[in-house]
């Protein structure tokens, strides 16, 4: 559902994404007594995004239509906020240890800006920058590419 107001386009945004990553166990064979044994690990992420996207065409050149847009939203993580990895050294008596990532925020404000340039009726270039601003963390996303419609 898109609302048009003068030259502006306003779009409510609802999204859900899910990602899962798993790695099997690994053992070094050439490290001698300091060879590592790293256990299998996995992490999952299920995120929702609720927000609004606002955009407008900008006249750069008569033959190159440019559309700029901004996003303001709220992002929520439903799954893991920390990834843990268990490891051990082959040294006699050395016990296993666990390494954890920095936790991501469960809730964050999502802000972004971007552009779309139509090269032809079926081909366009796009790019965007987005940041998820949490209580004590910031995640940043930079994307770009070529879009072909057929």
mmCIF file of N, CA, C and O in Angstrom, residues 5 7 9 11 18 30 43 47 66 70 73 75 77 81 88 90 92 96 102 105 111 113-115 128 140 144 147:
data_model
loop_
_atom_site.group_PDB
_atom_site.id
_atom_site.type_symbol
_atom_site.label_atom_id
_atom_site.label_comp_id
_atom_site.label_asym_id
_atom_site.label_seq_id
_atom_site.Cartn_x
_atom_site.Cartn_y
_atom_site.Cartn_z
ATOM 1 N N UNK A 5 1.577 11.705 -2.086
ATOM 2 C CA UNK A 5 1.267 13.067 -1.662
ATOM 3 C C UNK A 5 2.175 14.007 -2.429
ATOM 4 O O UNK A 5 3.386 14.038 -2.187
ATOM 5 N N UNK A 7 4.720 15.086 -4.803
ATOM 6 C CA UNK A 7 5.808 14.305 -5.400
ATOM 7 C C UNK A 7 6.330 13.215 -4.458
ATOM 8 O O UNK A 7 7.252 12.488 -4.800
ATOM 9 N N UNK A 9 6.196 9.767 -2.058
ATOM 10 C CA UNK A 9 5.581 8.450 -1.907
ATOM 11 C C UNK A 9 5.844 7.970 -0.484
ATOM 12 O O UNK A 9 6.995 7.980 -0.024
ATOM 13 N N UNK A 11 5.295 4.761 2.116
ATOM 14 C CA UNK A 11 4.970 3.333 2.154
ATOM 15 C C UNK A 11 5.170 2.771 3.550
ATOM 16 O O UNK A 11 6.283 2.808 4.077
ATOM 17 N N UNK A 18 14.546 -14.427 8.434
ATOM 18 C CA UNK A 18 15.085 -15.506 9.254
ATOM 19 C C UNK A 18 16.366 -16.026 8.620
ATOM 20 O O UNK A 18 16.421 -16.219 7.406
ATOM 21 N N UNK A 30 48.017 -30.084 13.119
ATOM 22 C CA UNK A 30 49.429 -29.716 13.032
ATOM 23 C C UNK A 30 49.836 -28.680 14.073
ATOM 24 O O UNK A 30 50.809 -27.983 13.901
ATOM 25 N N UNK A 43 23.922 -20.474 15.086
ATOM 26 C CA UNK A 43 23.214 -19.276 15.541
ATOM 27 C C UNK A 43 22.047 -19.044 14.593
ATOM 28 O O UNK A 43 22.133 -19.337 13.398
ATOM 29 N N UNK A 47 14.125 -11.705 12.676
ATOM 30 C CA UNK A 47 13.926 -10.275 12.922
ATOM 31 C C UNK A 47 12.685 -9.762 12.211
ATOM 32 O O UNK A 47 12.392 -10.175 11.094
ATOM 33 N N UNK A 66 16.181 9.730 -11.013
ATOM 34 C CA UNK A 66 16.750 9.355 -9.722
ATOM 35 C C UNK A 66 15.652 9.418 -8.685
ATOM 36 O O UNK A 66 14.907 10.397 -8.611
ATOM 37 N N UNK A 70 14.059 7.420 2.239
ATOM 38 C CA UNK A 70 14.526 7.282 3.616
ATOM 39 C C UNK A 70 13.625 6.290 4.332
ATOM 40 O O UNK A 70 12.459 6.104 3.966
ATOM 41 N N UNK A 73 12.223 3.057 11.188
ATOM 42 C CA UNK A 73 11.495 1.888 11.652
ATOM 43 C C UNK A 73 11.993 1.349 12.980
ATOM 44 O O UNK A 73 12.926 1.891 13.586
ATOM 45 N N UNK A 75 13.122 -2.374 14.768
ATOM 46 C CA UNK A 75 13.559 -3.742 14.490
ATOM 47 C C UNK A 75 13.550 -4.534 15.787
ATOM 48 O O UNK A 75 13.995 -4.049 16.831
ATOM 49 N N UNK A 77 14.486 -8.475 17.438
ATOM 50 C CA UNK A 77 15.117 -9.793 17.296
ATOM 51 C C UNK A 77 14.375 -10.788 18.190
ATOM 52 O O UNK A 77 14.243 -10.570 19.385
ATOM 53 N N UNK A 81 20.655 -13.629 20.654
ATOM 54 C CA UNK A 81 21.320 -12.329 20.669
ATOM 55 C C UNK A 81 22.818 -12.482 20.911
ATOM 56 O O UNK A 81 23.560 -11.513 20.822
ATOM 57 N N UNK A 88 38.890 -26.070 22.910
ATOM 58 C CA UNK A 88 39.852 -26.613 23.882
ATOM 59 C C UNK A 88 41.192 -26.752 23.195
ATOM 60 O O UNK A 88 41.274 -26.881 21.969
ATOM 61 N N UNK A 90 44.817 -29.031 23.019
ATOM 62 C CA UNK A 90 45.157 -30.434 23.251
ATOM 63 C C UNK A 90 46.188 -30.609 24.357
ATOM 64 O O UNK A 90 46.635 -31.713 24.610
ATOM 65 N N UNK A 92 47.651 -31.367 27.805
ATOM 66 C CA UNK A 92 47.135 -32.212 28.886
ATOM 67 C C UNK A 92 46.683 -31.338 30.045
ATOM 68 O O UNK A 92 47.408 -30.457 30.494
ATOM 69 N N UNK A 96 38.159 -27.098 28.541
ATOM 70 C CA UNK A 96 37.507 -26.362 27.459
ATOM 71 C C UNK A 96 37.192 -24.931 27.895
ATOM 72 O O UNK A 96 37.078 -24.634 29.084
ATOM 73 N N UNK A 102 29.754 -10.281 21.115
ATOM 74 C CA UNK A 102 29.094 -9.160 21.763
ATOM 75 C C UNK A 102 27.600 -9.307 21.491
ATOM 76 O O UNK A 102 27.201 -9.570 20.353
ATOM 77 N N UNK A 105 21.333 -6.016 20.271
ATOM 78 C CA UNK A 105 20.147 -5.550 20.987
ATOM 79 C C UNK A 105 18.907 -6.299 20.523
ATOM 80 O O UNK A 105 18.768 -6.617 19.349
ATOM 81 N N UNK A 111 17.236 3.199 10.855
ATOM 82 C CA UNK A 111 17.224 4.407 10.040
ATOM 83 C C UNK A 111 17.996 4.143 8.758
ATOM 84 O O UNK A 111 19.008 3.437 8.796
ATOM 85 N N UNK A 113 18.885 5.580 4.375
ATOM 86 C CA UNK A 113 18.717 6.419 3.190
ATOM 87 C C UNK A 113 19.166 5.605 1.981
ATOM 88 O O UNK A 113 20.008 4.713 2.102
ATOM 89 N N UNK A 114 18.603 5.916 0.813
ATOM 90 C CA UNK A 114 18.994 5.167 -0.376
ATOM 91 C C UNK A 114 18.572 5.853 -1.652
ATOM 92 O O UNK A 114 17.954 6.923 -1.633
ATOM 93 N N UNK A 115 18.922 5.214 -2.762
ATOM 94 C CA UNK A 115 18.593 5.762 -4.079
ATOM 95 C C UNK A 115 18.347 4.632 -5.066
ATOM 96 O O UNK A 115 18.805 3.514 -4.888
ATOM 97 N N UNK A 128 21.926 1.727 -0.765
ATOM 98 C CA UNK A 128 21.343 2.235 0.471
ATOM 99 C C UNK A 128 22.304 2.053 1.633
ATOM 100 O O UNK A 128 23.207 1.208 1.595
ATOM 101 N N UNK A 140 25.455 -1.549 11.157
ATOM 102 C CA UNK A 140 25.352 -0.742 9.950
ATOM 103 C C UNK A 140 25.327 -1.647 8.724
ATOM 104 O O UNK A 140 25.999 -2.674 8.696
ATOM 105 N N UNK A 144 24.132 -2.346 -2.304
ATOM 106 C CA UNK A 144 24.061 -1.765 -3.635
ATOM 107 C C UNK A 144 23.975 -2.867 -4.656
ATOM 108 O O UNK A 144 24.306 -4.024 -4.371
ATOM 109 N N UNK A 147 19.440 -4.081 -10.552
ATOM 110 C CA UNK A 147 18.147 -4.740 -10.560
ATOM 111 C C UNK A 147 17.664 -4.859 -11.993
ATOM 112 O O UNK A 147 17.630 -3.877 -12.729
#
